[in-house]
Each structure stands twice: as structure tokens, then as C-alpha cells.
CSV table of C-alpha atoms in Angstrom, one decimal:
chain,number,residue,atom,x,y,z
A,1,MET,CA,0.0,0.0,0.0
A,2,GLU,CA,1.4,3.4,-1.0
A,3,ARG,CA,1.8,5.9,1.8
A,4,SER,CA,2.3,9.6,1.4
A,5,ASN,CA,3.2,10.9,4.9
A,6,LYS,CA,4.0,14.6,5.1
A,7,ILE,CA,4.6,16.9,8.1
A,8,ASN,CA,3.0,20.3,7.6
A,9,ASP,CA,3.5,22.8,10.4
A,10,GLY,CA,3.3,20.2,13.1
A,11,GLU,CA,0.5,18.2,11.5
A,12,VAL,CA,1.0,14.8,9.8
A,13,VAL,CA,-1.2,14.5,6.7
A,14,VAL,CA,-1.7,11.1,5.0
A,15,PRO,CA,-3.6,11.8,1.8
A,16,ALA,CA,-2.9,8.4,0.2
A,17,ILE,CA,-5.3,6.4,2.4
A,18,SER,CA,-8.9,7.0,3.2
A,19,ASN,CA,-10.3,6.9,6.7
A,20,VAL,CA,-7.0,7.9,8.4
A,21,SER,CA,-6.8,10.2,11.3
A,22,VAL,CA,-4.8,13.4,10.9
A,23,LEU,CA,-2.6,13.8,14.0
A,24,ASN,CA,-0.5,16.6,15.3
A,25,CYS,CA,3.3,16.1,15.4
A,26,ILE,CA,5.5,17.1,18.3
A,27,ASP,CA,9.1,17.8,17.4
A,28,LEU,CA,11.2,17.3,20.6
A,29,SER,CA,14.1,19.1,19.0
A,30,CYS,CA,12.0,22.3,18.5
A,31,SER,CA,13.3,25.2,20.5
A,32,ASP,CA,9.8,26.8,20.6
A,33,ILE,CA,8.3,25.1,23.6
A,34,GLN,CA,5.1,27.1,23.5
A,35,LYS,CA,4.5,25.8,20.0
A,36,SER,CA,5.0,22.2,21.2
A,37,VAL,CA,2.7,22.8,24.2
A,38,SER,CA,0.0,24.3,21.9
A,39,LEU,CA,0.2,21.3,19.4
A,40,LEU,CA,0.2,18.8,22.2
A,41,LYS,CA,-2.7,20.4,24.1
A,42,GLN,CA,-4.8,20.5,20.9
A,43,ALA,CA,-4.0,16.8,20.3
A,44,CYS,CA,-4.9,15.8,23.8
A,45,LEU,CA,-8.3,17.7,23.6
A,46,ASP,CA,-9.0,16.3,20.1
A,47,SER,CA,-7.9,12.6,20.0
A,48,GLY,CA,-5.5,11.8,22.8
A,49,PHE,CA,-3.0,10.6,20.1
A,50,PHE,CA,-0.1,12.4,18.4
A,51,TYR,CA,3.3,11.7,16.8
A,52,VAL,CA,6.6,12.5,18.4
A,53,ILE,CA,9.7,13.0,16.1
A,54,ASN,CA,13.3,13.9,16.6
A,55,HIS,CA,13.2,12.1,19.9
A,56,GLY,CA,16.9,11.1,20.0
A,57,ILE,CA,16.6,7.4,19.4
A,58,THR,CA,18.2,6.5,16.1
A,59,GLN,CA,16.3,4.7,13.4
A,60,GLU,CA,19.2,2.2,13.2
A,61,PHE,CA,18.7,1.2,16.8
A,62,ILE,CA,14.9,1.0,16.4
A,63,ASP,CA,15.4,-1.3,13.4
A,64,GLU,CA,17.7,-3.5,15.6
A,65,VAL,CA,15.1,-3.7,18.3
A,66,PHE,CA,12.5,-4.8,15.7
A,67,GLU,CA,14.9,-7.4,14.4
A,68,GLN,CA,15.6,-8.8,17.9
A,69,SER,CA,11.9,-8.9,18.5
A,70,ARG,CA,11.3,-10.9,15.3
A,71,ARG,CA,14.1,-13.3,16.4
A,72,PHE,CA,12.3,-14.0,19.6
A,73,PHE,CA,8.8,-14.5,18.1
A,74,ASP,CA,10.3,-16.8,15.4
A,75,LEU,CA,11.4,-19.3,18.1
A,76,PRO,CA,9.5,-22.6,18.6
A,77,ILE,CA,6.5,-22.3,20.9
A,78,ASP,CA,8.1,-24.5,23.5
A,79,ASP,CA,11.0,-22.2,23.8
A,80,LYS,CA,8.7,-19.2,24.2
A,81,MET,CA,6.5,-20.9,26.7
A,82,ARG,CA,9.5,-21.6,29.0
A,83,LEU,CA,9.5,-17.8,29.4
A,84,LEU,CA,5.8,-17.6,30.1
A,85,ARG,CA,4.9,-14.4,32.0
A,86,ASN,CA,5.1,-14.6,35.7
A,87,GLU,CA,3.0,-13.1,38.5
A,88,LYS,CA,5.0,-9.9,38.1
A,89,ASN,CA,3.9,-9.6,34.4
A,90,ARG,CA,7.4,-10.3,33.0
A,91,GLY,CA,7.9,-12.5,30.0
A,92,TYR,CA,5.9,-14.1,27.2
A,93,THR,CA,2.2,-13.8,26.6
A,94,PRO,CA,0.8,-16.3,24.1
A,95,VAL,CA,-1.8,-15.7,21.4
A,96,LEU,CA,-5.3,-15.3,22.9
A,97,ASP,CA,-3.8,-14.6,26.4
A,98,GLU,CA,-5.2,-11.1,26.6
A,99,LEU,CA,-8.9,-10.2,26.3
A,100,LEU,CA,-9.3,-6.5,26.1
A,101,ASP,CA,-12.9,-6.2,24.9
A,102,PRO,CA,-14.9,-9.1,26.3
A,103,LYS,CA,-18.2,-7.6,25.2
A,104,ASN,CA,-17.2,-7.7,21.5
A,105,GLN,CA,-14.5,-10.4,21.3
A,106,VAL,CA,-15.3,-14.1,20.9
A,107,ASN,CA,-11.7,-15.0,21.8
A,108,GLY,CA,-8.7,-13.2,23.1
A,109,ASP,CA,-6.4,-11.0,21.0
A,110,TYR,CA,-4.7,-12.6,18.0
A,111,LYS,CA,-1.3,-11.4,19.1
A,112,GLU,CA,1.6,-12.6,21.2
A,113,GLY,CA,3.8,-10.4,23.3
A,114,TYR,CA,6.7,-10.1,25.7
A,115,TYR,CA,6.8,-7.9,28.8
A,116,ILE,CA,10.1,-6.3,30.0
A,117,GLY,CA,10.0,-4.0,33.1
A,118,VAL,CA,12.4,-2.1,35.3
A,119,GLU,CA,15.1,-4.6,36.4
A,120,VAL,CA,15.0,-5.2,40.1
A,121,SER,CA,17.0,-7.9,41.8
A,122,GLU,CA,15.3,-10.5,44.0
A,123,ASP,CA,17.2,-9.3,47.1
A,124,ASP,CA,16.0,-5.7,46.7
A,125,PRO,CA,13.0,-5.0,49.0
A,126,ALA,CA,11.3,-3.2,46.0
A,127,SER,CA,11.1,-6.6,44.3
A,128,GLN,CA,8.2,-7.5,46.6
A,129,LYS,CA,6.0,-4.9,44.9
A,130,PRO,CA,3.7,-5.8,42.0
A,131,PHE,CA,5.3,-5.3,38.5
A,132,TYR,CA,8.8,-5.1,40.1
A,133,GLY,CA,11.4,-7.8,40.2
A,134,PRO,CA,13.9,-9.6,37.9
A,135,ASN,CA,12.9,-9.8,34.2
A,136,LEU,CA,12.7,-13.1,32.4
A,137,TRP,CA,15.4,-13.2,29.7
A,138,PRO,CA,16.1,-15.7,26.9
A,139,SER,CA,19.4,-17.4,27.3
A,140,THR,CA,22.4,-15.9,25.6
A,141,ASP,CA,22.9,-19.1,23.7
A,142,LEU,CA,19.4,-18.8,22.2
A,143,LEU,CA,19.4,-15.1,21.5
A,144,PRO,CA,22.8,-13.5,22.0
A,145,GLY,CA,22.7,-9.7,22.6
A,146,TRP,CA,18.9,-9.7,23.1
A,147,ARG,CA,18.9,-8.6,26.7
A,148,GLU,CA,21.4,-5.8,26.1
A,149,THR,CA,19.4,-4.5,23.2
A,150,MET,CA,16.1,-4.4,25.2
A,151,GLU,CA,17.6,-2.9,28.3
A,152,LYS,CA,19.2,-0.1,26.2
A,153,TYR,CA,15.8,0.6,24.5
A,154,HIS,CA,14.0,0.6,27.8
A,155,ARG,CA,16.4,3.3,29.1
A,156,GLU,CA,16.2,5.5,26.0
A,157,ALA,CA,12.4,5.2,25.7
A,158,LEU,CA,12.0,6.3,29.3
A,159,GLU,CA,14.0,9.5,28.6
A,160,VAL,CA,11.7,10.2,25.6
A,161,ALA,CA,8.7,9.7,27.8
A,162,LYS,CA,10.0,12.1,30.4
A,163,ALA,CA,10.5,14.7,27.7
A,164,VAL,CA,6.9,14.3,26.6
A,165,ALA,CA,5.7,14.4,30.2
A,166,LYS,CA,7.3,17.8,30.6
A,167,ILE,CA,5.2,19.2,27.7
A,168,ILE,CA,2.1,17.5,29.1
A,169,ALA,CA,2.7,19.2,32.4
A,170,LEU,CA,3.0,22.6,30.8
A,171,ALA,CA,-0.2,21.9,28.8
A,172,LEU,CA,-2.0,21.3,32.1
A,173,ASP,CA,-0.7,24.6,33.6
A,174,LEU,CA,1.7,22.7,35.9
A,175,ASP,CA,5.5,23.1,36.5
A,176,SER,CA,7.4,21.4,33.7
A,177,ASP,CA,9.0,19.0,36.2
A,178,PHE,CA,5.7,17.9,37.8
A,179,PHE,CA,5.9,14.4,36.5
A,180,ASP,CA,9.6,14.1,37.3
A,181,LYS,CA,9.1,13.8,41.1
A,182,PRO,CA,10.5,10.7,42.7
A,183,GLU,CA,7.0,9.4,43.5
A,184,MET,CA,6.0,9.7,39.9
A,185,LEU,CA,8.5,9.1,37.0
A,186,GLY,CA,11.5,9.1,39.4
A,187,GLU,CA,10.7,5.5,40.2
A,188,PRO,CA,8.3,4.5,37.4
A,189,ILE,CA,6.6,1.3,36.5
A,190,ALA,CA,7.8,1.5,33.0
A,191,THR,CA,7.1,-1.5,30.8
A,192,LEU,CA,8.4,-2.4,27.4
A,193,ARG,CA,6.2,-4.8,25.5
A,194,LEU,CA,7.1,-6.4,22.2
A,195,LEU,CA,4.1,-7.4,20.1
A,196,HIS,CA,3.6,-9.7,17.2
A,197,TYR,CA,0.3,-10.0,15.3
A,198,GLU,CA,0.2,-13.4,13.6
A,199,GLY,CA,-1.7,-12.1,10.6
A,200,ARG,CA,-5.1,-13.7,11.1
A,201,VAL,CA,-7.6,-11.5,9.3
A,202,SER,CA,-9.7,-9.4,11.7
A,203,ASN,CA,-13.5,-9.4,11.5
A,204,PRO,CA,-15.2,-7.0,13.9
A,205,ASP,CA,-18.6,-8.4,12.9
A,206,ARG,CA,-17.5,-11.8,14.1
A,207,GLY,CA,-15.6,-10.6,17.2
A,208,ILE,CA,-12.1,-11.3,15.8
A,209,TYR,CA,-9.5,-8.7,16.5
A,210,GLY,CA,-5.7,-8.4,16.5
A,211,ALA,CA,-6.3,-6.4,19.7
A,212,GLY,CA,-9.7,-5.6,21.1
A,213,ALA,CA,-10.9,-2.0,21.8
A,214,HIS,CA,-9.3,-0.6,25.0
A,215,SER,CA,-7.7,2.4,26.5
A,216,ASP,CA,-4.2,2.2,28.1
A,217,TYR,CA,-3.9,2.1,31.8
A,218,GLY,CA,-1.1,4.5,32.7
A,219,LEU,CA,0.2,8.0,32.0
A,220,ILE,CA,1.4,7.7,28.4
A,221,THR,CA,2.3,5.1,25.8
A,222,LEU,CA,5.0,5.3,23.2
A,223,LEU,CA,4.4,3.1,20.2
A,224,ALA,CA,6.8,2.2,17.4
A,225,THR,CA,5.3,0.2,14.5
A,226,ASP,CA,6.4,-1.5,11.3
A,227,ASP,CA,4.9,-0.3,8.0
A,228,ASN,CA,1.7,-2.3,8.2
A,229,LEU,CA,-1.5,-0.4,8.8
A,230,GLY,CA,-3.5,-1.8,11.7
A,231,LEU,CA,-4.0,0.6,14.6
A,232,GLN,CA,-7.3,2.3,14.8
A,233,ILE,CA,-8.7,5.0,17.2
A,234,CYS,CA,-12.2,6.1,18.2
A,235,LYS,CA,-12.2,9.7,19.2
A,236,ASP,CA,-15.7,9.6,20.7
A,237,LYS,CA,-16.3,6.3,22.6
A,238,ASP,CA,-19.9,7.3,23.3
A,239,ALA,CA,-20.9,7.8,19.7
A,240,LYS,CA,-23.4,5.4,18.2
A,241,PRO,CA,-22.2,4.0,16.0
A,242,GLN,CA,-18.6,4.4,16.9
A,243,ILE,CA,-16.4,5.8,14.2
A,244,TRP,CA,-12.9,4.2,13.8
A,245,GLU,CA,-10.0,5.8,12.0
A,246,TYR,CA,-6.6,4.3,11.1
A,247,VAL,CA,-3.4,5.8,12.5
A,248,ALA,CA,-0.8,5.6,9.8
A,249,PRO,CA,2.8,4.5,10.6
A,250,LEU,CA,5.3,7.3,10.4
A,251,LYS,CA,9.0,6.3,9.9
A,252,GLY,CA,11.2,7.3,12.8
A,253,ALA,CA,8.3,8.6,14.9
A,254,PHE,CA,6.6,7.4,18.0
A,255,ILE,CA,2.8,7.3,18.1
A,256,VAL,CA,2.0,8.6,21.6
A,257,ASN,CA,-1.3,8.2,23.4
A,258,LEU,CA,-2.7,9.2,26.8
A,259,GLY,CA,-3.6,6.6,29.4
A,260,ASP,CA,-6.4,6.3,31.9
A,261,MET,CA,-4.3,7.7,34.8
A,262,LEU,CA,-3.8,11.0,32.9
A,263,GLU,CA,-7.5,11.1,32.3
A,264,ARG,CA,-8.1,10.8,36.1
A,265,TRP,CA,-5.4,13.3,36.9
A,266,SER,CA,-6.9,15.9,34.4
A,267,ASN,CA,-10.5,15.2,35.4
A,268,CYS,CA,-11.3,14.1,31.9
A,269,ILE,CA,-10.0,17.4,30.3
A,270,PHE,CA,-7.5,15.1,28.6
A,271,ARG,CA,-9.1,11.8,27.5
A,272,SER,CA,-7.6,8.4,27.1
A,273,THR,CA,-8.8,7.2,23.8
A,274,LEU,CA,-10.2,3.9,22.7
A,275,HIS,CA,-8.0,2.1,20.2
A,276,ARG,CA,-7.8,-1.4,18.7
A,277,VAL,CA,-5.8,-3.3,16.1
A,278,LEU,CA,-7.3,-4.9,12.9
A,279,CYS,CA,-5.1,-7.2,10.9
A,280,ASN,CA,-5.4,-7.7,7.2
A,281,GLY,CA,-3.7,-11.1,6.8
A,282,GLN,CA,-0.1,-9.7,7.1
A,283,GLU,CA,2.1,-10.2,10.0
A,284,ARG,CA,2.6,-7.0,12.0
A,285,TYR,CA,5.1,-6.0,14.7
A,286,SER,CA,5.0,-3.2,17.1
A,287,ILE,CA,6.9,-2.1,20.2
A,288,ALA,CA,4.9,-0.4,23.0
A,289,PHE,CA,6.4,1.4,26.0
A,290,PHE,CA,3.9,1.9,28.8
A,291,VAL,CA,4.8,4.6,31.3
A,292,GLU,CA,3.2,4.7,34.7
A,293,PRO,CA,4.3,6.4,37.9
A,294,SER,CA,5.6,4.7,41.1
A,295,HIS,CA,3.5,2.2,43.0
A,296,GLU,CA,2.8,4.6,45.9
A,297,CYS,CA,1.9,7.6,43.6
A,298,VAL,CA,-1.7,8.8,44.4
A,299,VAL,CA,-3.5,9.6,41.2
A,300,GLU,CA,-6.1,12.3,42.0
A,301,CYS,CA,-7.5,15.3,40.3
A,302,LEU,CA,-5.0,18.1,39.7
A,303,PRO,CA,-5.7,21.5,41.3
A,304,SER,CA,-5.7,23.1,37.9
A,305,CYS,CA,-8.4,20.7,36.6
A,306,LYS,CA,-11.1,21.2,39.1
A,307,SER,CA,-13.5,23.9,40.3
A,308,GLU,CA,-16.8,24.4,42.1
A,309,THR,CA,-18.6,23.8,38.8
A,310,ASN,CA,-16.3,20.9,37.8
A,311,PRO,CA,-15.6,18.8,40.9
A,312,PRO,CA,-13.3,15.7,40.7
A,313,LYS,CA,-15.0,12.8,38.8
A,314,PHE,CA,-12.8,10.0,40.2
A,315,PRO,CA,-11.7,9.1,43.8
A,316,PRO,CA,-8.0,9.0,44.5
A,317,VAL,CA,-6.2,5.7,43.8
A,318,THR,CA,-2.7,4.5,44.1
A,319,CYS,CA,-1.0,3.5,40.9
A,320,GLY,CA,0.0,0.0,42.1
A,321,THR,CA,-3.6,-0.8,43.1
A,322,TYR,CA,-5.1,0.5,39.9
A,323,LEU,CA,-2.7,-1.3,37.6
A,324,SER,CA,-3.0,-4.6,39.5
A,325,GLN,CA,-6.7,-4.7,39.0
A,326,ARG,CA,-6.5,-3.7,35.3
A,327,TYR,CA,-4.0,-6.5,34.5
A,328,LYS,CA,-6.1,-9.0,36.4
A,329,ASP,CA,-9.2,-8.0,34.5
A,330,THR,CA,-7.6,-8.5,31.0
A,331,HIS,CA,-5.1,-11.4,31.2
A,332,THR,CA,-5.7,-15.2,31.4
A,333,ASP,CA,-5.2,-16.7,34.8
A,334,LEU,CA,-1.6,-18.2,34.9
A,335,SER,CA,-2.9,-21.4,36.5
A,336,SER,CA,-4.5,-22.3,33.3
A,337,TYR,CA,-1.2,-22.7,31.5
A,338,GLN,CA,1.1,-25.7,31.6
A,339,LYS,CA,4.7,-24.9,30.9
A,340,PRO,CA,6.9,-27.1,28.7
A,341,LYS,CA,9.4,-29.3,30.6
A,342,THR,CA,12.9,-27.8,30.7
């Protein structure tokens, strides 16, 4: 499929494909911070999705991460199942493991994934927290250099996320370092997830999806994709019928979207947006980086987002508690799996 992606004054226009959302583009190398804040604020009010370019991670390295991801997913299923995700949500998630839209899906998502979080050793007291602990890593004999590549990407993606969070803070009339505090992104639950869609043709009328409709759980998500169209967004989840638009891949850019925690923080001024993945028969790879604050961070309405006429819509909740419930709601119970013998 031919694509004609152009960036015009902060807006990415894709004229070669019908039914494609036009998203704003934030240039992290731009010296005009007010322009970036304005573009981001407009995007957050409009769709909750935008592109980020000139983020500092080289295309060569992103290509390497995609290649290492393919190498893992090409392994025999027994090798992958030996790295089945644990109770800390680290490791491999098989096809159909995740059910994001139970009202409309007949099965789970037709995708497989791999979770990589902040590396915390078992003797560190922090490893007792949900989502913290040692990662599961393929052996170096099986995939040499794999761990080093993923750990480097995790570090670099977190720096990009922090740069985006500064602009979000300014767009919410906060200090630019609001999300940099230790209880927030100083000790984050930042999770890298490699994703592989096997290519089964999606059919919404029959409840078959690459990934069912959902909103992300945390602060923001950075998404790198291959060249295959598949991601769709619904700007108005309450519309009947819902209108879905594709988000076109943009070489070298991250697709960024807001999560539910930011919606709670902003009292629904900024919305987390429903999105899903439809597959057309082609394999598709993507790399998601989910950014959430620390376990103890209390997510509650920001002072700049409430008033007498607009009181808080959500009760305060800690990040760790909120995330634990959301993962429990969407993933298959681990006790239903039988791991291959080692």
C-alpha cells in the first residue's frame, strides 16, 4: 500500500489512504516550547493521540530492536512458553492470552507479546511490589545480545517519555518537572512490550481482532510500529455507531497516546482514547512502551483541573492498586497454563 506521509507545520497529513486520522506532530528538537505545548494540548483535547519526532533514538537502533523482536517470536512455541509471563507480568504472553474487549470479542487478542519491566534484583526490597522484580530473559545461547538491546531501548524510551511528560505538564498549567518527582517518574513502573500479530484477518462483525478495543492504563504510551497499517482509534467512545480511523505508521516517529491515569489526573480534560488493532492477513510487529508512575503515587484530580462547577470525577487511587486490578481483568489466569518441561 502506498503511503504519502508529510509533516506540515506540526501536523501529519496522510492523503494516500482513506479513513485515516490526521494527528499533530510534536518535534522534541523544537526550541519553541510554546508551539509544542499548543500542538500537544490540541491533540490531547481532540484525539489523545499524536506523533513525536526527533526524539533522539536513532532509526538504526529502532530497526535493531524490531529485528531482535522478530528473532524471539520466530522461536518454537516450546522455547517461548518456557519464558511464560510470571505473576510480576514479565515474560511471554501467548496468542489469545489477553482479552481487552470481552463484550465484543469471541476469543482473546490474536497477538503474542513479551513484557520487560524495570530490572529489580530479588534481594532488593522493592522486588516485593507488583510489577517489580527480575525480568525473564532468553538465554544468551538462544538469543545473544537480546537482553542488552532491550535494556538499552528501555532506558532510552524512558528518557523520551520524560521529555513528553514535561510538555504535558505545561499543557495542564503545571510546572514542567511535575511528573519528574520521585513518587512519579522518578521510580516508574515503565514497561516495554514487544508485540507480534500473527496475521489472522480481523473481522469485527465476528468478534475477531488483532487487539480488542481498549484504553491504556497509565500516563502515556510510546508506540513504534512497522509499516503495516492496523492501529485504529475512536475519538468519541460514546458515539453510536462508533467511528474508527486508522493511525498511519510514520517512519522514525513514536505514536503517543494518553492513558487512563492521565484522564483521572486531568479530570477528563485530557481523555484516554479507545483504540484497537485490525489485521489484514499480514504479520505485524510493534513495540509499546507503557509509562506509569511509582506504586505509591496517588492519582487524584489536579488542582488546575477542578473547580466548584467541575468537581473531581474520580476518587484518589494509588498507581499500584489500579494497575494490578486492570491487569487481572484482562489477562488469562496463569494457573490455566502448563509450561513445557525444561
